[in-house]
Coordinates of C-alpha atoms and ligand atoms in Angstrom, one line a residue:
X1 CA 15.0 -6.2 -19.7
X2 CA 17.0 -4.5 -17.2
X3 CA 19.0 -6.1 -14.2
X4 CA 18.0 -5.2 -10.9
X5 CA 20.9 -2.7 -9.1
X6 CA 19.1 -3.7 -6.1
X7 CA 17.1 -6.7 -5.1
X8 CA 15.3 -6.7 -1.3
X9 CA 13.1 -9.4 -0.1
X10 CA 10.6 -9.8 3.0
X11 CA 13.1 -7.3 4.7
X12 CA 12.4 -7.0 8.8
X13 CA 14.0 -4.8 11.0
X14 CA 13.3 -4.6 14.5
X15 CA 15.1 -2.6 17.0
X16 CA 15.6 -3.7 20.3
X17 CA 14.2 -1.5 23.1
X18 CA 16.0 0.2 25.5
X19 CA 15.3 0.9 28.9
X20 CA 12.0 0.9 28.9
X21 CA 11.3 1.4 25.4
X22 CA 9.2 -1.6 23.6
X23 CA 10.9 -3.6 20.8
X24 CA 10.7 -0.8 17.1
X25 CA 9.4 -2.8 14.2
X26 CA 10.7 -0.3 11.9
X27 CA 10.6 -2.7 8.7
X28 CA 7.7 -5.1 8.2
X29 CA 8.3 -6.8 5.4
X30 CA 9.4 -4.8 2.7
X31 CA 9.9 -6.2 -1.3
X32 CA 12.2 -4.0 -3.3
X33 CA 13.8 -3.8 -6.6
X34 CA 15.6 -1.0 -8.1
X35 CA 16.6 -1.2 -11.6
X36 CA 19.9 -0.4 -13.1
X37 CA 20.5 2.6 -14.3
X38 CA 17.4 4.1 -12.6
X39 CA 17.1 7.7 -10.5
X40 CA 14.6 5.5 -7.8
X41 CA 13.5 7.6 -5.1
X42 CA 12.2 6.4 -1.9
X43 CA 9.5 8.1 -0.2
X44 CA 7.7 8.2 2.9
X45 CA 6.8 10.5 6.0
X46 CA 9.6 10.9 8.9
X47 CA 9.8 7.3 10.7
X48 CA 8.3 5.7 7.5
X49 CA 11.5 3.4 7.7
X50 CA 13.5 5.2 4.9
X51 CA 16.8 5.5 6.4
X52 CA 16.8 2.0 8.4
X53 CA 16.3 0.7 4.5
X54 CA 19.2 2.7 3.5
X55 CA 21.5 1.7 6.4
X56 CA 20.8 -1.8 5.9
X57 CA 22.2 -1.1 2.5
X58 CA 24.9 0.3 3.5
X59 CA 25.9 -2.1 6.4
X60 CA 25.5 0.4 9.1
X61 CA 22.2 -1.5 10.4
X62 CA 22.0 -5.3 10.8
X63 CA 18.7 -6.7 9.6
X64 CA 16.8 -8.6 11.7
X65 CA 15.4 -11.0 8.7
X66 CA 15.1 -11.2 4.8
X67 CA 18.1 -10.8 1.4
X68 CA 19.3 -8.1 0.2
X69 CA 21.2 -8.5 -3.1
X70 CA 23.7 -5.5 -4.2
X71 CA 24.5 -5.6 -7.8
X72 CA 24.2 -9.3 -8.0
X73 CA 25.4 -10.1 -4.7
X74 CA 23.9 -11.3 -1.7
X75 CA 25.1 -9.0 1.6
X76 CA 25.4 -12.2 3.5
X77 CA 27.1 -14.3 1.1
X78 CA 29.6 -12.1 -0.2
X79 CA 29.5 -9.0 1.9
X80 CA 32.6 -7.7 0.1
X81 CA 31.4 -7.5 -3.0
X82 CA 28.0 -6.0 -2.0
X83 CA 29.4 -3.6 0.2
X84 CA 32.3 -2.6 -3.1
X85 CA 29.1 -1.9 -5.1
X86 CA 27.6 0.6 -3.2
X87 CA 28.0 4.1 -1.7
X88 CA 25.8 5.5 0.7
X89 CA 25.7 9.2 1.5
X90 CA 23.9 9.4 5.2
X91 CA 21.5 11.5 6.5
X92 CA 23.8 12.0 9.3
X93 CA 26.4 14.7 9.0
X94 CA 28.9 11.8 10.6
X95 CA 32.4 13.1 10.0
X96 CA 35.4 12.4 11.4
X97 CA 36.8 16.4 12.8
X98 CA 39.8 15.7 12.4
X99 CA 40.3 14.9 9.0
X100 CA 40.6 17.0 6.3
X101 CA 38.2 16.4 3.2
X102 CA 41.3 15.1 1.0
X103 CA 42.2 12.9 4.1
X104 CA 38.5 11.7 4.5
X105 CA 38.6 10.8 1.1
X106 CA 42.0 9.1 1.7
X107 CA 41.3 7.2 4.7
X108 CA 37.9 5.9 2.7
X109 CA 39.7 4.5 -0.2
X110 CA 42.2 3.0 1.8
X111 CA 39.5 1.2 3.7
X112 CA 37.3 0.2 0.5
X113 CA 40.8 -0.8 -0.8
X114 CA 41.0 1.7 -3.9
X115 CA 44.4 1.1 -4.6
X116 CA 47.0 4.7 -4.8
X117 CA 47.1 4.6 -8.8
X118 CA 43.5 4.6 -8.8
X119 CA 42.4 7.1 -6.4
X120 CA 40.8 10.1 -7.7
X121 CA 40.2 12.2 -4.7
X122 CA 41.1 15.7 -6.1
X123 CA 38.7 15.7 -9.1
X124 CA 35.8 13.9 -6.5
X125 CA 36.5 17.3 -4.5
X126 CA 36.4 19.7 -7.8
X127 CA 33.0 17.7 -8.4
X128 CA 31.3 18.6 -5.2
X129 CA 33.0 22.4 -4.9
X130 CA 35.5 21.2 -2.0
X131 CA 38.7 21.9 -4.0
X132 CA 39.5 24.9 -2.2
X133 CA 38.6 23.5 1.5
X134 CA 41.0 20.2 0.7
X135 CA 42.9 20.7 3.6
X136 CA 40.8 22.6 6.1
X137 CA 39.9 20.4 9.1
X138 CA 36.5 18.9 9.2
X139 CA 35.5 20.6 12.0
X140 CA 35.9 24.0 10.6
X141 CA 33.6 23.9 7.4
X142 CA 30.1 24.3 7.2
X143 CA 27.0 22.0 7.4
X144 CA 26.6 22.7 3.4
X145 CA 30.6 21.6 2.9
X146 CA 30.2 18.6 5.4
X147 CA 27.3 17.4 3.2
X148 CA 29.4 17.5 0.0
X149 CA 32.2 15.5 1.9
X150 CA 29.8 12.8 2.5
X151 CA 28.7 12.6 -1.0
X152 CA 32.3 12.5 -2.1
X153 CA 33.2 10.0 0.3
X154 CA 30.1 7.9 -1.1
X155 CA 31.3 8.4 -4.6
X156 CA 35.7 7.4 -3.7
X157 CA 35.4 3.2 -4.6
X158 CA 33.5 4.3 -7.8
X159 CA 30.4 2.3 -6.8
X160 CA 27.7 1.1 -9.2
X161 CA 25.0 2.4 -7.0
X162 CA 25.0 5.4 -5.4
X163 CA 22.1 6.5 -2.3
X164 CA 21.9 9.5 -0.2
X165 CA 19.3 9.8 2.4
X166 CA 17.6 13.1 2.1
X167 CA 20.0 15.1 0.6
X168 CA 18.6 18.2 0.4
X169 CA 16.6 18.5 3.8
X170 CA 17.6 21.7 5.1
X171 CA 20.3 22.7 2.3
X172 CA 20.4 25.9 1.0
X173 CA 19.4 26.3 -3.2
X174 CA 23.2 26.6 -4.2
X175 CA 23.9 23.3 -2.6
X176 CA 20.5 21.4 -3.7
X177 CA 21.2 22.2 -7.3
X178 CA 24.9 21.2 -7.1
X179 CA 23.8 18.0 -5.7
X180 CA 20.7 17.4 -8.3
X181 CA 23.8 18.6 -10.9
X182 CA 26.1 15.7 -10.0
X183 CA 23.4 13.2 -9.6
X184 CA 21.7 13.8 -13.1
X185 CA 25.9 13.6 -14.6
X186 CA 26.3 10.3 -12.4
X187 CA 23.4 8.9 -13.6
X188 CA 23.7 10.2 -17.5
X189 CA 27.2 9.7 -18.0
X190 CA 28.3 6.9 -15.5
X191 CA 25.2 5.1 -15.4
X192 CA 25.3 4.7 -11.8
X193 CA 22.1 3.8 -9.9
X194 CA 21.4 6.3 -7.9
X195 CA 18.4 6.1 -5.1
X196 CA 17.5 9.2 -2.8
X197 CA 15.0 9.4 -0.1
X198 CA 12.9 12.7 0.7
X199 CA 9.8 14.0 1.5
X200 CA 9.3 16.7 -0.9
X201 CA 7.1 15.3 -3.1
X202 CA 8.1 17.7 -6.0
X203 CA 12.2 16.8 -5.8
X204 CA 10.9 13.2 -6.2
X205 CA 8.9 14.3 -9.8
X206 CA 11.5 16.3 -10.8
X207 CA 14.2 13.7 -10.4
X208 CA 13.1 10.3 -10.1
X209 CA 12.0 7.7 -13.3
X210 CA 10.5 5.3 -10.3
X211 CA 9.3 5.9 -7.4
X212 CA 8.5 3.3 -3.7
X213 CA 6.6 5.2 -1.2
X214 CA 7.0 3.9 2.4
X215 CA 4.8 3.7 5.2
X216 CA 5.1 2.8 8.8
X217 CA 8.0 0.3 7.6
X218 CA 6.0 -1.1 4.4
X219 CA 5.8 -0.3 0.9
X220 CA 2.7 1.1 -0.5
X221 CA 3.3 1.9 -3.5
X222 CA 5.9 1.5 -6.2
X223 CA 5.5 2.2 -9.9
X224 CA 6.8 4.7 -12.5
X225 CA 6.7 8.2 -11.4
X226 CA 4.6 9.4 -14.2
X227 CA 1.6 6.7 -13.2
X228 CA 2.5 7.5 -10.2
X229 CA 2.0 11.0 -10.3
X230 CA -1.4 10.5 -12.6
X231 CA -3.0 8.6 -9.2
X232 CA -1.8 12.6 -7.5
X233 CA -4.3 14.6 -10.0
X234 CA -7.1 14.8 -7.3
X235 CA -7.9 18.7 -7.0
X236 CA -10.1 20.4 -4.7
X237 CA -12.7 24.1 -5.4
X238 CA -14.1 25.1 -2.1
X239 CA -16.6 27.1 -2.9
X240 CA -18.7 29.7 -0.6
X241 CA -21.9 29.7 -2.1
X242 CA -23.9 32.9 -2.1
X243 CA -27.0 32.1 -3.5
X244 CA -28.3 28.4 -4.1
X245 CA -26.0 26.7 -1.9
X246 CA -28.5 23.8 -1.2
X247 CA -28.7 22.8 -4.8
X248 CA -26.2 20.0 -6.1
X249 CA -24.1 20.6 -9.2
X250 CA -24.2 17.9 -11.7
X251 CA -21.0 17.1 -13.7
X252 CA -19.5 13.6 -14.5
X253 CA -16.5 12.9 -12.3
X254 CA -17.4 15.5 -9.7
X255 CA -17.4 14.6 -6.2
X256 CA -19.7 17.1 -4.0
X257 CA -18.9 17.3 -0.4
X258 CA -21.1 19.8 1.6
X259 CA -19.0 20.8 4.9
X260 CA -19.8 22.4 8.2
X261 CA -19.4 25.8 7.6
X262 CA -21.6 25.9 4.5
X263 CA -19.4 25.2 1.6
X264 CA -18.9 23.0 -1.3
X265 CA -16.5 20.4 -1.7
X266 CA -16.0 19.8 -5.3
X267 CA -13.5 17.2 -5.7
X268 CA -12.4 16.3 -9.7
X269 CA -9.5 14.7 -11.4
X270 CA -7.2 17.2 -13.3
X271 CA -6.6 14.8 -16.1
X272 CA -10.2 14.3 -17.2
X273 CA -11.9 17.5 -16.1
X274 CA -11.1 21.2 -16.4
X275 CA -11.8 24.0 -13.6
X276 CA -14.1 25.3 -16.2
X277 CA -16.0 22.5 -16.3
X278 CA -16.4 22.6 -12.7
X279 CA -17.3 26.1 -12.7
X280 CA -20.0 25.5 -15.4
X281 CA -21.5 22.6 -13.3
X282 CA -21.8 25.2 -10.4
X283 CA -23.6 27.5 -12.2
X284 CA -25.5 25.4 -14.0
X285 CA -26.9 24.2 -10.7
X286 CA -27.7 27.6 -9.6
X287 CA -25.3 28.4 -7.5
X288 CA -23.6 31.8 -7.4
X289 CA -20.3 32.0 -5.9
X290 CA -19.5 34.3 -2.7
X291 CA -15.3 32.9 -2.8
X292 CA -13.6 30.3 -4.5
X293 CA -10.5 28.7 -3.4
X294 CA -8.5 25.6 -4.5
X295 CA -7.4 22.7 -2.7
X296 CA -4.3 20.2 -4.0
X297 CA -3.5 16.9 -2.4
X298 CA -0.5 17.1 -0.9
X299 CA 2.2 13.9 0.0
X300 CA 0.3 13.1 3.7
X301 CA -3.0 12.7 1.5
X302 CA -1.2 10.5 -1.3
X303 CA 0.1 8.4 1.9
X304 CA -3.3 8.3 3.4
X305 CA -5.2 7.5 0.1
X306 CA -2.7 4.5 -0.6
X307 CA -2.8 3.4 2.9
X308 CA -6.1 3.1 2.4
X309 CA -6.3 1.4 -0.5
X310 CA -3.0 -0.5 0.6
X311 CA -5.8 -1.9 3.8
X312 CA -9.2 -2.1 2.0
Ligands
LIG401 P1 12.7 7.6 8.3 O1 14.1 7.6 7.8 O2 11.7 7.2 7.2 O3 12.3 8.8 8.9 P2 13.7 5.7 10.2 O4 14.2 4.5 9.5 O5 14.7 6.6 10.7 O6 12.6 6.4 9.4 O7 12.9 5.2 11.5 C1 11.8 4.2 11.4 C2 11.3 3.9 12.8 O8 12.3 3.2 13.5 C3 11.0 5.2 13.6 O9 9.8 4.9 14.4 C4 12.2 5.4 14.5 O10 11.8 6.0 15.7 C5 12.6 4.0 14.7 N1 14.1 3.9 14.9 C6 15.0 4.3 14.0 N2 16.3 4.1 14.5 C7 16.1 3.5 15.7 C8 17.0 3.0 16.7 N3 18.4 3.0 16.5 N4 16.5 2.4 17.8 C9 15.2 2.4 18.0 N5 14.2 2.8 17.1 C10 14.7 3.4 15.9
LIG402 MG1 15.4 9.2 7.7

C-alpha cells in the first residue's frame, strides 16, 4: 500500500478578527491524506478554506489546532524536515522586485540550504520558460513570468511534494499548458506528489487521480476522481411541451419536475440512461415537444448535492 505524502488530522484554523471583524473559522476540522505519488487536487468554492490548507503546509499560516505530517514528519516536531519536503507555489504573486529570477532562485536555495554544488537553478528556469528573463528584475516581467518564478522557486530544494494554489486562475492557454506540462513530467518522471487547488472542475478531471472537495472549511468529499466523477453524471432535458404537457412520462430512473413556466424537468443519470431513452419516455407519454434544451450539473451543484448529503 502506498505511504501517505501528506497526513492532516482534525485541522482548525481560526483567524483572529480585526477591528471589528468576528473571529474566521476558516478550518473546522479537516482529515486529509494524500498519497505518494498522487496528482491530488483540492477543490472547493472561493473561501472554501483551500489556500489556509495550503499555507498551513507550507508554514506561511500557524494552525490554530490539529497534525500535520509532511513526508513522515510531524510540522511541530521536526519542522525542518517537514518544511525540506515540501514546496509550495502560492496563489499570491509574492515576489521579491528586486531580484532577478536566477537571484530568486539563489536566495531560495540558500535559505532551504541547497548547498552550491547542488543547485540547479538554470535548468529549473529552462523548465518553466524563464531562461531568457534570468537576469531581468522581478519587477519588470509579467504576471504569466512571475507565476513561473514561483513554481521554480517551489521546485529549487527538490521537494518530495510539490502544491500550487490555483495555478492557472487567470493564466493565459500557453502558460496553463506549460504548467500542466511540468506537473505531469514531475509527477511521471520524479515521482513527486504534487497537489493543486482550483475551481474548474474539468482541470481537476483532467489532471488529478484523487480528488477532496472543501466546503466552508470541511471536507465533503474525497475519493478517486473517476467515482468521483460517476456521482457528477446527473443531466438535465427541459423540455417545452407543446401538446400533452399535463401527462407524466414514464421511464425507470427518470425524475419529472414540472416548473413554473410550464416545462418539464427530466432529470436522469448519464451512466444508466441515454437521451434517447428520455426522449422515447416523452413521447410515449404523449407529449410533443415545442423546445428542448439540456441542463449539466455544474461544481456549485456537486458542492450543494454533497453538502447535502454531507448534513442529512
Ligand atoms: P479559498 O482559498 O478556498 O478561497 P481561503 O482559505 O482563502 O479560502 O479563506 C477561507 C476563509 O477564511 C474565507 O472566509 C476568508 O475570508 C477567510 N480568511 C482567509 N484569510 C484570512 C485572514 N488572513 N484573516 C481573516 N480571515 C481570513
Ligand atoms: Mg485560495
Amino acid at each position: 500500500m502506498a505511504r501517505d505524502a501528506i497526513r492532516i488530522e482534525s485541522l482548525r484554523k481560526t483567524y483572529g478578527g480585526q477591528g471589528k471583524a468576528p473571529p474566521k473559522e476558516a478550518l473546522t476540522g479537516v482529515d486529509l491524506a494524500v498519497p505518494e505519488g498522487s496528482v491530488f487536487g483540492l477543490l472547493g468554492p472561493n473561501g472554501a478554506g483551500k489556500s489556509t490548507l495550503i499555507n498551513i503546509l507550507a508554514g506561511l499560516v500557524t494552525k490554530t489546532s490539529g497534525k500535520v505530517t509532511i513526508w513522515g514528519f510531524d510540522q511541530d516536531v521536526n519542522p525542518r524536515q517537514s518544511r525540506a519536503s515540501i514546496g509550495v507555489m502560492p496563489q499570491e504573486l509574492n515576489l521579491d522586485p528586486f531580484f532577478t529570477p536566477r537571484g530568486a532562485l539563489e536566495v531560495q536555495a540558500g535559505l532551504y540550504g541547497v548547498p552550491k554544488a547542488q543547485r540547479r537553478s538554470d535548468e529549473i528556469l529552462e523548465m518553466v520558460g524563464l531562461s531568457d528573463k534570468a537576469e531581468a528584475y522581478a519587477r519588470t516581467l509579467s504576471g504569466g513570468m512571475r507565476r513561473r518564478l514561483l513554481l521554480a522557486k517551489a521546485l529549487v530544494h527538490h521537494p518530495h511534494v510539490l502544491v500550487l494554489d490555483e495555478p492557472t486562475a487567470g493564466v493565459d492557454i500557453e502558460l496553463r499548458e506549460m504548467l500542466w506540462e511540468n506537473v505531469r513530467r514531475l509527477n511521471r518522471e520524479r515521482g513527486m506528489t504534487v497537489i493543486l487547488t482550483t475551481h474548474y472542475l474539468k482541470e481537476a478531471e483532467e489532471m488529478c487521480d484523487e480528488i477532496a472537495i472543501l466546503h466552508q472549511g470541511a471536507k465533503v468529499a474525497q475519493d478517486s476522481t473517476r467515482n468521483l466523477l460517476g456521482q457528477l453524471d446527473a443531466r438535465t432535458l427541459v423540455i417545452d411541451p407543446e401538446e400533452g404537457g399535463d401527462a407524466t412520462p414514464d421511464a425507470q430512473g427518470v425524475e419529472t419536475e414540472r416548473r413554473e413556466d410550464g416545462t418539464l424537468a427530466l432529470t436522469y443519470h448519464a451512466n444508466d440512461t441515454s437521451a434517447e431513452e428520455v426522449l422515447d419516455a416523452v413521447r410515449r407519454a404523449g407529449i410533443r415537444i415545442r423546445d428542448v434544451r439540456t441542463e449539466q450539473p455544474d461544481l456549485e451543484d456537486v458542492f450543494l448535492s454533497l453538502t447535502r448529503g454531507a448534513h442529512g
